[in-house]
Tab-separated table of C-alpha atoms in Angstrom:
chain	number	residue	atom	x	y	z
A	1	MET	CA	72.238	-42.772	-120.934
A	2	ARG	CA	71.838	-46.876	-120.856
A	3	ILE	CA	74.884	-48.460	-119.296
A	4	VAL	CA	76.005	-51.916	-118.580
A	5	LEU	CA	78.664	-51.938	-115.560
A	6	PHE	CA	81.047	-55.072	-115.549
A	7	GLY	CA	82.563	-56.219	-111.949
A	8	THR	CA	81.296	-55.974	-108.512
A	9	GLY	CA	84.317	-55.295	-106.449
A	10	ASN	CA	85.173	-51.728	-104.883
A	11	LEU	CA	85.743	-49.885	-108.072
A	12	ALA	CA	82.467	-51.145	-109.938
A	13	THR	CA	80.746	-50.631	-106.422
A	14	ARG	CA	81.994	-46.882	-106.093
A	15	LEU	CA	81.340	-46.430	-109.866
A	16	GLY	CA	78.126	-47.546	-109.979
A	17	ILE	CA	76.789	-46.086	-106.785
A	18	ALA	CA	78.206	-42.359	-108.426
A	19	LEU	CA	76.371	-43.038	-111.716
A	20	LYS	CA	73.216	-43.677	-110.220
A	21	SER	CA	73.787	-40.510	-107.865
A	22	ALA	CA	74.252	-39.031	-111.394
A	23	ASN	CA	71.106	-40.358	-112.938
A	24	ALA	CA	72.824	-42.121	-115.404
A	25	GLY	CA	70.947	-45.557	-116.475
A	26	ILE	CA	72.497	-48.534	-115.017
A	27	ILE	CA	70.560	-51.159	-116.916
A	28	GLN	CA	73.002	-54.282	-115.708
A	29	VAL	CA	75.307	-55.494	-113.688
A	30	PHE	CA	77.634	-58.509	-114.792
A	31	GLY	CA	79.585	-60.330	-112.410
A	32	ARG	CA	80.852	-63.988	-112.336
A	33	ASN	CA	79.941	-64.848	-109.063
A	34	ALA	CA	76.460	-64.281	-108.401
A	35	GLU	CA	76.603	-63.228	-104.692
A	36	GLY	CA	78.653	-59.986	-105.637
A	37	ALA	CA	76.339	-59.561	-109.023
A	38	SER	CA	73.120	-59.640	-106.681
A	39	LYS	CA	74.219	-57.805	-103.703
A	40	LEU	CA	75.673	-54.461	-106.294
A	41	SER	CA	72.481	-54.846	-108.083
A	42	SER	CA	70.296	-54.178	-105.397
A	43	ILE	CA	72.349	-51.277	-104.437
A	44	LEU	CA	71.715	-50.197	-108.042
A	45	GLY	CA	67.993	-50.895	-108.541
A	46	CYS	CA	68.952	-52.730	-111.522
A	47	PRO	CA	69.006	-56.321	-113.257
A	48	TYR	CA	71.987	-58.736	-112.935
A	49	THR	CA	73.963	-61.533	-114.792
A	50	THR	CA	76.393	-64.088	-114.812
A	51	SER	CA	76.149	-65.311	-117.857
A	52	VAL	CA	77.795	-63.469	-120.955
A	53	LYS	CA	75.286	-64.575	-123.081
A	54	GLU	CA	72.756	-62.454	-121.402
A	55	ILE	CA	74.757	-59.251	-121.398
A	56	ASP	CA	71.785	-56.462	-122.814
A	57	ALA	CA	73.003	-55.821	-126.323
A	58	ASP	CA	71.150	-52.318	-126.329
A	59	ALA	CA	73.206	-50.334	-124.103
A	60	ASP	CA	75.071	-47.090	-124.923
A	61	PHE	CA	78.383	-47.896	-122.665
A	62	TYR	CA	79.592	-51.109	-121.537
A	63	ILE	CA	82.007	-50.214	-118.360
A	64	ILE	CA	84.648	-52.926	-117.744
A	65	ALA	CA	85.568	-52.674	-114.029
A	66	ILE	CA	87.196	-55.953	-113.402
A	67	SER	CA	91.136	-57.209	-112.519
A	68	ASP	CA	93.202	-56.314	-115.390
A	69	ASP	CA	94.146	-60.285	-116.127
A	70	ALA	CA	90.351	-60.742	-116.543
A	71	ILE	CA	89.180	-57.961	-119.082
A	72	SER	CA	90.313	-59.705	-122.599
A	73	GLU	CA	88.760	-63.444	-121.374
A	74	LEU	CA	85.698	-61.620	-120.485
A	75	LEU	CA	85.509	-59.457	-123.662
A	76	SER	CA	85.988	-62.405	-126.175
A	77	GLY	CA	82.265	-63.443	-125.146
A	78	VAL	CA	80.756	-60.271	-125.571
A	79	LYS	CA	79.161	-58.541	-128.624
A	80	VAL	CA	78.991	-54.869	-129.490
A	81	ASP	CA	78.293	-52.791	-132.658
A	82	ASN	CA	78.829	-49.192	-132.249
A	83	GLN	CA	78.407	-48.719	-128.581
A	84	ILE	CA	80.994	-47.919	-126.569
A	85	VAL	CA	83.319	-49.921	-124.343
A	86	VAL	CA	85.525	-48.616	-121.636
A	87	HIS	CA	87.751	-49.594	-119.164
A	88	THR	CA	89.117	-48.579	-115.974
A	89	SER	CA	92.544	-49.713	-115.287
A	90	GLY	CA	95.462	-47.618	-114.653
A	91	SER	CA	97.870	-49.913	-116.149
A	92	VAL	CA	96.396	-51.477	-118.932
A	93	GLN	CA	96.542	-49.945	-122.492
A	94	MET	CA	93.554	-48.968	-124.289
A	95	ASP	CA	94.466	-51.140	-127.182
A	96	VAL	CA	93.642	-53.883	-125.737
A	97	LEU	CA	89.671	-52.955	-126.738
A	98	SER	CA	90.499	-52.504	-130.290
A	99	SER	CA	89.688	-56.258	-131.308
A	100	PHE	CA	86.349	-56.143	-129.797
A	101	ALA	CA	84.801	-52.812	-130.342
A	102	GLU	CA	84.824	-50.122	-132.830
A	103	ASN	CA	84.720	-47.029	-130.312
A	104	TYR	CA	86.376	-47.631	-127.359
A	105	GLY	CA	88.240	-45.931	-124.490
A	106	VAL	CA	89.562	-45.739	-120.894
A	107	LEU	CA	87.802	-43.952	-117.830
A	108	TYR	CA	90.573	-44.456	-115.027
A	109	PRO	CA	89.313	-42.922	-111.660
A	110	LEU	CA	92.927	-42.092	-109.820
A	111	GLN	CA	91.854	-43.304	-106.111
A	112	THR	CA	92.385	-45.509	-103.584
A	113	LEU	CA	88.971	-47.707	-103.107
A	114	SER	CA	88.253	-50.057	-100.052
A	115	ALA	CA	85.161	-51.692	-98.893
A	116	GLN	CA	85.179	-50.457	-95.596
A	117	ARG	CA	84.943	-46.480	-96.767
A	118	GLU	CA	82.473	-44.878	-98.626
A	119	ALA	CA	84.531	-42.651	-100.674
A	120	GLY	CA	82.846	-40.229	-103.366
A	121	LEU	CA	84.603	-39.444	-106.772
A	122	LYS	CA	83.568	-35.914	-107.017
A	123	ASP	CA	86.773	-34.230	-106.958
A	124	VAL	CA	88.670	-37.345	-108.314
A	125	PRO	CA	90.729	-37.206	-111.390
A	126	LEU	CA	88.944	-39.159	-114.190
A	127	CYS	CA	91.426	-40.085	-116.853
A	128	ILE	CA	89.589	-40.716	-120.439
A	129	GLU	CA	90.903	-41.685	-123.388
A	130	ALA	CA	89.466	-42.698	-126.418
A	131	ASN	CA	90.397	-44.293	-130.149
A	132	ASN	CA	88.346	-41.366	-131.718
A	133	SER	CA	87.191	-38.068	-131.203
A	134	SER	CA	83.363	-38.597	-130.828
A	135	THR	CA	84.120	-41.272	-128.596
A	136	LEU	CA	86.213	-39.051	-126.083
A	137	GLU	CA	83.597	-36.704	-126.069
A	138	LYS	CA	80.866	-38.889	-124.985
A	139	ILE	CA	83.390	-40.617	-122.523
A	140	LYS	CA	83.976	-36.853	-121.257
A	141	ALA	CA	80.435	-35.867	-120.922
A	142	LEU	CA	79.753	-39.323	-118.747
A	143	ALA	CA	82.636	-38.616	-116.736
A	144	GLY	CA	81.909	-35.281	-116.225
A	145	THR	CA	78.156	-36.350	-114.305
A	146	ILE	CA	80.282	-37.896	-111.605
A	147	SER	CA	83.587	-35.896	-111.207
A	148	GLY	CA	84.462	-32.021	-111.513
A	149	ASN	CA	88.156	-33.096	-112.816
A	150	VAL	CA	88.018	-35.367	-115.915
A	151	VAL	CA	91.815	-35.141	-117.794
A	152	SER	CA	92.505	-36.613	-121.376
A	153	ILE	CA	95.631	-38.563	-120.662
A	154	ASP	CA	97.041	-41.456	-123.085
A	155	SER	CA	97.929	-44.756	-122.139
A	156	GLU	CA	101.840	-43.917	-121.780
A	157	ARG	CA	100.881	-41.350	-119.453
A	158	ARG	CA	98.512	-43.164	-117.640
A	159	ARG	CA	100.301	-45.905	-116.537
A	160	GLN	CA	102.783	-43.509	-115.174
A	161	LEU	CA	100.564	-41.994	-112.997
A	162	HIS	CA	99.662	-45.340	-111.802
A	163	LEU	CA	103.477	-45.958	-110.930
A	164	ALA	CA	103.381	-42.781	-108.735
A	165	ALA	CA	100.245	-43.686	-107.453
A	166	VAL	CA	101.710	-46.928	-106.301
A	167	PHE	CA	104.394	-44.825	-104.366
A	168	VAL	CA	102.046	-42.035	-102.604
A	169	CYS	CA	99.421	-44.258	-101.921
A	170	ASN	CA	100.229	-48.080	-101.666
A	171	PHE	CA	103.903	-47.783	-100.343
A	172	VAL	CA	102.852	-44.914	-98.163
A	173	ASN	CA	99.880	-46.901	-96.374
A	174	HIS	CA	102.230	-49.670	-96.260
A	175	PHE	CA	104.629	-47.535	-94.280
A	176	TYR	CA	101.457	-46.350	-92.011
A	177	SER	CA	101.329	-50.165	-91.424
A	178	ILE	CA	105.027	-50.374	-90.464
A	179	GLY	CA	104.329	-47.544	-88.205
A	180	GLU	CA	101.586	-49.466	-86.570
A	181	VAL	CA	103.390	-52.420	-85.588
A	182	LEU	CA	106.537	-50.396	-84.246
A	183	LEU	CA	104.207	-48.791	-82.107
A	184	LYS	CA	102.200	-52.021	-80.962
A	185	ASP	CA	105.493	-53.324	-80.064
A	186	GLN	CA	105.610	-51.064	-77.125
A	187	GLN	CA	101.998	-50.822	-76.203
A	188	LEU	CA	101.927	-47.610	-78.146
A	189	ASP	CA	98.241	-46.653	-80.187
A	190	PHE	CA	98.474	-45.703	-83.495
A	191	ASP	CA	96.176	-42.767	-82.640
A	192	LEU	CA	99.319	-41.049	-81.351
A	193	LEU	CA	100.571	-40.906	-85.112
A	194	LYS	CA	97.267	-39.599	-86.757
A	195	PRO	CA	98.085	-35.868	-86.404
A	196	LEU	CA	101.429	-36.307	-87.996
A	197	ILE	CA	100.180	-38.599	-90.901
A	198	ARG	CA	97.301	-35.754	-91.415
A	199	GLU	CA	99.901	-32.904	-91.324
A	200	THR	CA	102.379	-34.634	-93.660
A	201	ALA	CA	99.807	-34.825	-96.449
A	202	ALA	CA	97.915	-31.441	-95.662
A	203	LYS	CA	101.582	-29.911	-96.216
A	204	VAL	CA	102.084	-31.099	-99.705
A	205	LEU	CA	98.469	-30.010	-100.520
A	206	GLN	CA	99.849	-26.504	-100.702
A	207	PHE	CA	103.817	-26.921	-101.000
A	208	SER	CA	106.318	-29.536	-103.435
A	209	PRO	CA	107.107	-32.132	-101.340
A	210	SER	CA	110.622	-31.847	-101.447
A	211	SER	CA	110.366	-27.955	-99.998
A	212	VAL	CA	109.201	-29.752	-96.902
A	213	GLN	CA	110.987	-32.637	-96.087
A	214	THR	CA	111.841	-33.031	-92.588
A	215	GLY	CA	113.739	-35.899	-90.450
A	216	PRO	CA	117.310	-36.978	-89.311
A	217	ALA	CA	118.336	-38.150	-93.382
A	218	VAL	CA	118.031	-34.564	-94.719
A	219	ARG	CA	119.417	-32.862	-91.830
A	220	GLY	CA	122.361	-35.794	-92.045
A	221	ASN	CA	121.798	-36.606	-88.071
A	222	GLU	CA	124.365	-39.603	-88.365
A	223	ALA	CA	123.689	-40.096	-84.800
A	224	VAL	CA	119.861	-40.832	-85.415
A	225	LEU	CA	120.267	-42.744	-88.107
A	226	ALA	CA	122.454	-45.012	-86.422
A	227	MET	CA	120.595	-45.389	-83.525
A	228	HIS	CA	117.625	-46.264	-85.531
A	229	MET	CA	119.390	-48.753	-87.510
A	230	LYS	CA	119.962	-50.130	-84.152
A	231	MET	CA	116.347	-50.362	-82.836
A	232	LEU	CA	115.204	-52.062	-86.124
A	233	GLU	CA	117.949	-55.102	-85.591
A	234	GLU	CA	114.850	-57.390	-84.997
A	235	TYR	CA	112.763	-56.169	-88.408
A	236	PRO	CA	115.856	-56.871	-91.096
A	237	GLU	CA	113.465	-56.090	-93.818
A	238	TRP	CA	112.251	-52.762	-92.363
A	239	LYS	CA	116.400	-52.008	-91.440
A	240	HIS	CA	117.164	-52.249	-94.919
A	241	LEU	CA	114.438	-49.901	-96.315
A	242	TYR	CA	115.613	-47.386	-93.480
A	243	GLU	CA	119.011	-47.497	-94.765
A	244	LEU	CA	118.189	-47.415	-98.415
A	245	ILE	CA	115.719	-44.731	-98.319
A	246	SER	CA	117.321	-42.546	-95.588
A	247	LYS	CA	120.194	-42.818	-98.527
A	248	ASP	CA	118.205	-41.583	-101.231
A	249	ILE	CA	116.923	-38.382	-99.562
A	250	SER	CA	120.329	-37.855	-98.454
A	251	HIS	CA	121.363	-38.145	-102.446
A	252	HIS	CA	117.600	-36.071	-103.396
A	253	HIS	CA	118.432	-33.338	-101.219
A	254	ASN	CA	122.680	-32.636	-101.219
B	1	MET	CA	105.245	-18.816	-65.605
B	2	ARG	CA	108.416	-17.437	-66.816
B	3	ILE	CA	110.054	-19.139	-69.802
B	4	VAL	CA	113.264	-19.143	-71.634
B	5	LEU	CA	113.328	-20.731	-74.839
B	6	PHE	CA	116.355	-22.166	-76.684
B	7	GLY	CA	116.640	-22.503	-80.212
B	8	THR	CA	115.351	-20.027	-83.319
B	9	GLY	CA	114.219	-22.973	-85.634
B	10	ASN	CA	110.856	-23.910	-86.890
B	11	LEU	CA	109.982	-26.048	-83.779
B	12	ALA	CA	111.393	-23.130	-81.229
B	13	THR	CA	109.126	-20.832	-83.152
B	14	ARG	CA	106.429	-23.024	-83.205
B	15	LEU	CA	106.572	-23.419	-79.868
B	16	GLY	CA	107.558	-20.111	-78.674
B	17	ILE	CA	104.265	-18.708	-80.842
B	18	ALA	CA	102.107	-21.630	-78.979
B	19	LEU	CA	103.173	-20.552	-75.859
B	20	LYS	CA	102.879	-16.958	-76.408
B	21	SER	CA	99.097	-17.563	-77.500
B	22	ALA	CA	98.621	-19.266	-74.317
B	23	ASN	CA	99.988	-16.502	-72.520
B	24	ALA	CA	103.075	-18.366	-70.799
B	25	GLY	CA	105.352	-15.545	-70.477
B	26	ILE	CA	108.391	-15.973	-72.467
B	27	ILE	CA	110.952	-13.743	-70.871
B	28	GLN	CA	114.102	-14.349	-73.160
B	29	VAL	CA	115.139	-16.239	-76.342
B	30	PHE	CA	119.202	-17.779	-76.722
B	31	GLY	CA	119.974	-18.436	-79.895
B	32	ARG	CA	123.954	-18.805	-81.039
B	33	ASN	CA	122.871	-17.072	-84.184
B	34	ALA	CA	121.809	-13.166	-83.615
B	35	GLU	CA	119.972	-13.050	-86.780
B	36	GLY	CA	117.502	-16.021	-85.891
B	37	ALA	CA	117.493	-14.930	-82.297
B	38	SER	CA	116.438	-11.279	-83.252
B	39	LYS	CA	113.734	-12.143	-85.238
B	40	LEU	CA	112.076	-14.837	-83.039
B	41	SER	CA	112.590	-12.270	-80.068
B	42	SER	CA	110.399	-9.944	-82.243
B	43	ILE	CA	108.124	-12.348	-82.980
B	44	LEU	CA	107.610	-13.556	-79.355
B	45	GLY	CA	108.040	-9.844	-78.016
B	46	CYS	CA	110.702	-10.662	-75.678
B	47	PRO	CA	114.535	-9.570	-75.580
B	48	TYR	CA	116.966	-12.302	-76.864
B	49	THR	CA	120.986	-13.066	-76.218
B	50	THR	CA	123.381	-15.293	-78.113
B	51	SER	CA	125.319	-15.652	-75.091
B	52	VAL	CA	125.306	-18.198	-72.578
B	53	LYS	CA	126.323	-16.307	-69.468
B	54	GLU	CA	123.305	-13.692	-70.552
B	55	ILE	CA	120.976	-15.991	-69.877
B	56	ASP	CA	118.060	-15.121	-67.566
B	57	ALA	CA	118.526	-17.340	-64.088
B	58	ASP	CA	115.159	-16.522	-63.147
B	59	ALA	CA	112.919	-18.218	-64.932
B	60	ASP	CA	110.502	-20.991	-63.989
B	61	PHE	CA	111.251	-22.916	-67.242
B	62	TYR	CA	114.484	-23.448	-69.436
B	63	ILE	CA	112.802	-25.270	-72.914
B	64	ILE	CA	115.850	-26.321	-75.055
B	65	ALA	CA	114.316	-26.511	-78.687
B	66	ILE	CA	117.888	-26.858	-80.650
B	67	SER	CA	119.599	-29.527	-82.595
B	68	ASP	CA	120.183	-33.273	-80.916
B	69	ASP	CA	123.891	-33.114	-81.002
B	70	ALA	CA	124.377	-29.670	-79.472
B	71	ILE	CA	122.586	-29.653	-76.077
B	72	SER	CA	124.922	-31.383	-73.770
B	73	GLU	CA	127.762	-28.560	-75.111
B	74	LEU	CA	125.107	-25.699	-74.808
B	75	LEU	CA	123.732	-27.121	-71.069
B	76	SER	CA	127.410	-27.114	-69.786
B	77	GLY	CA	127.733	-23.265	-69.648
B	78	VAL	CA	123.929	-22.758	-68.524
B	79	LYS	CA	123.363	-22.317	-64.589
B	80	VAL	CA	119.849	-23.682	-62.933
B	81	ASP	CA	118.934	-24.204	-59.420
B	82	ASN	CA	116.228	-26.263	-58.839
B	83	GLN	CA	114.222	-24.487	-62.183
B	84	ILE	CA	113.508	-26.891	-65.083
B	85	VAL	CA	115.017	-28.195	-68.167
B	86	VAL	CA	113.527	-29.699	-70.595
B	87	HIS	CA	114.409	-30.995	-74.130
B	88	THR	CA	112.127	-31.274	-77.205
B	89	SER	CA	113.907	-34.096	-78.897
B	90	GLY	CA	112.383	-37.227	-80.320
B	91	SER	CA	115.645	-39.274	-80.251
B	92	VAL	CA	117.492	-37.929	-77.044
B	93	GLN	CA	117.267	-39.932	-73.577
B	94	MET	CA	115.934	-37.738	-70.903
B	95	ASP	CA	119.235	-38.327	-68.488
B	96	VAL	CA	121.415	-35.985	-70.724
B	97	LEU	CA	119.837	-33.655	-68.238
B	98	SER	CA	120.869	-35.094	-65.127
B	99	SER	CA	124.048	-33.201	-64.938
B	100	PHE	CA	122.625	-29.977	-65.293
B	101	ALA	CA	119.532	-29.608	-63.434
B	102	GLU	CA	117.745	-31.256	-60.226
B	103	ASN	CA	114.695	-31.137	-61.902
B	104	TYR	CA	114.454	-32.085	-65.539
B	105	GLY	CA	112.145	-33.676	-68.086
B	106	VAL	CA	111.060	-33.705	-72.136
B	107	LEU	CA	108.269	-31.881	-73.727
B	108	TYR	CA	108.364	-33.602	-77.249
B	109	PRO	CA	105.839	-32.881	-79.680
B	110	LEU	CA	105.074	-35.413	-82.325
B	111	GLN	CA	104.731	-33.183	-85.781
B	112	THR	CA	106.518	-32.333	-88.648
B	113	LEU	CA	107.375	-28.342	-88.571
B	114	SER	CA	108.328	-26.545	-91.473
B	115	ALA	CA	109.168	-22.951	-91.742
B	116	GLN	CA	106.881	-22.111	-94.708
B	117	ARG	CA	103.781	-23.619	-93.065
B	118	GLU	CA	102.146	-22.533	-89.514
B	119	ALA	CA	100.977	-25.428	-87.802
B	120	GLY	CA	98.936	-25.105	-84.626
B	121	LEU	CA	100.099	-27.688	-81.899
B	122	LYS	CA	96.527	-27.607	-80.480
B	123	ASP	CA	95.529	-31.604	-81.188
B	124	VAL	CA	99.472	-32.467	-81.792
B	125	PRO	CA	100.544	-35.106	-79.192
B	126	LEU	CA	102.879	-33.220	-76.653
B	127	CYS	CA	104.853	-36.280	-75.027
B	128	ILE	CA	106.158	-35.696	-71.896
B	129	GLU	CA	108.612	-36.881	-69.025
B	130	ALA	CA	110.284	-36.262	-66.021
B	131	ASN	CA	112.721	-37.293	-63.645
B	132	ASN	CA	109.980	-36.909	-60.714
B	133	SER	CA	106.666	-36.581	-60.153
B	134	SER	CA	106.291	-32.895	-59.134
B	135	THR	CA	108.018	-31.957	-62.587
B	136	LEU	CA	105.775	-34.197	-64.243
B	137	GLU	CA	103.133	-32.154	-62.882
B	138	LYS	CA	104.300	-29.060	-63.797
B	139	ILE	CA	105.544	-29.974	-67.222
B	140	LYS	CA	102.009	-31.302	-67.294
B	141	ALA	CA	100.169	-28.071	-67.076
B	142	LEU	CA	102.258	-26.112	-68.804
B	143	ALA	CA	102.061	-28.589	-71.921
B	144	GLY	CA	98.102	-28.745	-71.347
B	145	THR	CA	97.791	-24.639	-72.055
B	146	ILE	CA	99.104	-25.202	-75.626
B	147	SER	CA	98.024	-28.863	-76.468
B	148	GLY	CA	94.886	-31.263	-75.497
B	149	ASN	CA	96.481	-34.242	-76.354
B	150	VAL	CA	99.418	-34.585	-73.632
B	151	VAL	CA	100.893	-37.959	-72.768
B	152	SER	CA	103.512	-39.417	-70.651
B	153	ILE	CA	105.765	-41.681	-72.175
B	154	ASP	CA	109.297	-42.554	-71.013
B	155	SER	CA	112.522	-42.191	-73.148
B	156	GLU	CA	112.552	-46.059	-74.665
B	157	ARG	CA	109.064	-45.452	-75.822
B	158	ARG	CA	109.519	-41.944	-76.941
B	159	ARG	CA	112.147	-42.955	-79.235
B	160	GLN	CA	110.217	-45.837	-80.533
B	161	LEU	CA	107.655	-43.251	-81.149
B	162	HIS	CA	110.010	-41.329	-83.421
B	163	LEU	CA	111.179	-43.854	-85.208
B	164	ALA	CA	107.695	-44.777	-86.383
B	165	ALA	CA	107.590	-41.239	-87.124
B	166	VAL	CA	110.400	-41.044	-89.715
B	167	PHE	CA	108.333	-44.168	-91.408
B	168	VAL	CA	104.762	-42.354	-91.321
B	169	CYS	CA	106.200	-38.849	-91.828
B	170	ASN	CA	109.872	-38.303	-93.540
B	171	PHE	CA	109.738	-41.781	-95.866
B	172	VAL	CA	106.224	-40.800	-96.556
B	173	ASN	CA	107.261	-37.265	-97.646
B	174	HIS	CA	110.091	-38.771	-99.835
B	175	PHE	CA	107.683	-40.800	-101.657
B	176	TYR	CA	105.313	-37.820	-102.607
B	177	SER	CA	108.467	-36.246	-103.506
B	178	ILE	CA	109.320	-39.630	-105.852
B	179	GLY	CA	105.502	-39.389	-107.355
B	180	GLU	CA	106.085	-35.766	-108.000
B	181	VAL	CA	109.704	-36.560	-109.985
B	182	LEU	CA	107.774	-39.434	-112.022
B	183	LEU	CA	105.064	-37.174	-112.814
B	184	LYS	CA	107.028	-34.117	-114.239
B	185	ASP	CA	108.910	-36.652	-116.544
B	186	GLN	CA	105.785	-37.227	-118.232
B	187	GLN	CA	104.474	-33.522	-117.801
B	188	LEU	CA	102.029	-34.735	-115.497
B	189	ASP	CA	101.082	-32.239	-112.838
B	190	PHE	CA	101.526	-33.109	-108.909
B	191	ASP	CA	97.716	-31.813	-108.270
B	192	LEU	CA	96.985	-34.612	-110.391
B	193	LEU	CA	98.101	-37.106	-106.918
B	194	LYS	CA	96.273	-34.921	-104.561
B	195	PRO	CA	93.146	-36.485	-103.771
B	196	LEU	CA	95.030	-39.752	-104.027
B	197	ILE	CA	97.535	-38.178	-101.085
B	198	ARG	CA	94.549	-37.013	-99.426
B	199	GLU	CA	92.430	-39.787	-99.019
B	200	THR	CA	95.630	-42.294	-98.646
B	201	ALA	CA	95.666	-40.272	-95.356
B	202	ALA	CA	92.085	-39.785	-94.464
B	203	LYS	CA	91.693	-43.624	-94.661
B	204	VAL	CA	93.980	-44.557	-92.038
B	205	LEU	CA	92.277	-41.969	-89.550
B	206	GLN	CA	89.508	-44.128	-89.582
B	207	PHE	CA	90.666	-47.957	-89.971
B	208	SER	CA	94.074	-49.667	-89.503
B	209	PRO	CA	96.194	-49.009	-92.594
B	210	SER	CA	96.864	-52.831	-92.628
B	211	SER	CA	92.857	-53.451	-93.344
B	212	VAL	CA	92.869	-51.051	-95.874
B	213	GLN	CA	96.044	-51.879	-98.173
B	214	THR	CA	95.242	-51.817	-101.904
B	215	GLY	CA	97.576	-52.056	-105.080
B	216	PRO	CA	99.096	-54.659	-107.143
B	217	ALA	CA	101.256	-55.890	-104.578
B	218	VAL	CA	98.633	-56.477	-102.280
B	219	ARG	CA	96.486	-58.201	-105.255
B	220	GLY	CA	99.753	-60.086	-106.085
B	221	ASN	CA	99.103	-58.919	-109.659
B	222	GLU	CA	102.582	-60.323	-111.335
B	223	ALA	CA	101.961	-58.600	-114.655
B	224	VAL	CA	101.790	-54.908	-113.264
B	225	LEU	CA	104.421	-55.667	-110.734
B	226	ALA	CA	106.950	-56.665	-113.573
B	227	MET	CA	105.840	-53.323	-115.826
B	228	HIS	CA	106.372	-51.252	-112.981
B	229	MET	CA	110.310	-52.638	-112.372
B	230	LYS	CA	110.571	-52.226	-116.063
B	231	MET	CA	109.511	-48.704	-116.126
B	232	LEU	CA	111.883	-47.765	-112.919
B	233	GLU	CA	114.873	-48.756	-115.324
B	234	GLU	CA	116.162	-45.494	-115.213
B	235	TYR	CA	115.608	-44.987	-111.710
B	236	PRO	CA	117.592	-47.950	-109.976
B	237	GLU	CA	117.235	-47.059	-106.402
B	238	TRP	CA	113.873	-46.109	-106.760
B	239	LYS	CA	113.433	-49.844	-108.816
B	240	HIS	CA	115.110	-51.559	-105.864
B	241	LEU	CA	112.785	-49.657	-103.280
B	242	TYR	CA	109.895	-51.018	-105.645
B	243	GLU	CA	110.921	-54.214	-105.577
B	244	LEU	CA	111.819	-54.849	-101.861
B	245	ILE	CA	108.540	-52.858	-100.762
B	246	SER	CA	106.409	-54.829	-102.770
B	247	LYS	CA	107.623	-58.345	-101.487
B	248	ASP	CA	107.475	-56.484	-98.059
B	249	ILE	CA	103.540	-55.838	-99.053
B	250	SER	CA	103.161	-59.551	-100.051
B	251	HIS	CA	104.882	-60.663	-96.900
B	252	HIS	CA	102.657	-58.609	-94.629
B	253	HIS	CA	99.441	-59.789	-96.245
B	254	ASN	CA	100.099	-63.327	-96.807
């Protein structure tokens, strides 16, 4: 397998490392930024280029792991014959690739990736899609080398999955940040919340989240709700969120 | 140590089991509801009563693990001399106990407890407070038998900790529920989100949540934000939350 990897960010880095560990051959890294491309190419032990014209034409897969809005512009300069082009985005329709390749598809890892933290992809759902069945089989085989959790999902459902991921990951992480700020205000250490954060996540790996909802909103404890609203006077945005989410919890459960 | 435990809910059950495992002697369970009190007393291997008048006067500790708004009413019927009375609430001031006992305090386990899931208390922060230093020492000794994470925290800071817990646990769990509903709408299995939920929590055990924020809002990806808003047309409350939280993320990071 000969792969050209486009991109030098967190996703490109994690995918590149996973593919390399699986002995898939990454023959070239492309990145607009020479420093990033050079760094990733040295991690992966392959050459890099910053020029679309120098992209290796002799690959089996072109994997696009760059920001959503740059995909079309980048591809307009890339020439492929019948090789496979895949993008890795949760929210971009597969068909944006139709004018650039005959065989194309998607390989979307449903995970949050940060530069600070090495995260393997072995149990991460890799959501795949392709414009024909032989391409789907090839993408499935490639994805199967890096994760045991490969699922065929069309663009519409992938988009919905990505929206759900914003709630359960991005918004959740922001609420962790709010917790951290509220604790700092009282000289309390964020570490105090960690067993709670861990248990809250662990519970829903085992039970439906609706069935394990706790707290003043689901109990209808109006005195605590009113007290919390008052405590949030200094944070009008969070006060507003507190009110809306508490109402939504109450509505969802009653 | 001779303990009377008030309450038969999740918190009373978990505390009772942890105290029993630590060989603290629970001599009686009190519960208004005979069925609940009988069930917990058989788990703990001690007698129970549903009558305030029958509460054993010969205990060292009276631990109140009942709903916040029932504490004062319950205690008005209980007679104690110099024994220690503690409540276990995150949001109730310690001083509600001042008219019922000479020695009193708080033992608040910062954890989410559901009937379905057995959760140990060994690493759970037990936030303690007392109205005098000898009582604090006794509560600390008792708490230390069930958790390695005992911290002295006054009522004001405990209240703030509880508010933060609502964000990082109750609201987070509600967002897991929203994710589950969004997936069901497209016949997608909630299991797909589990590796993401686990990793999102695991990241903040290691790094400050602000430093590992990901997603369209922090990237300023307006096209995805607009698309998600459109996809949420059917859920006006969630659309509104999506907009407010995305703005708050953007504001927090820029």
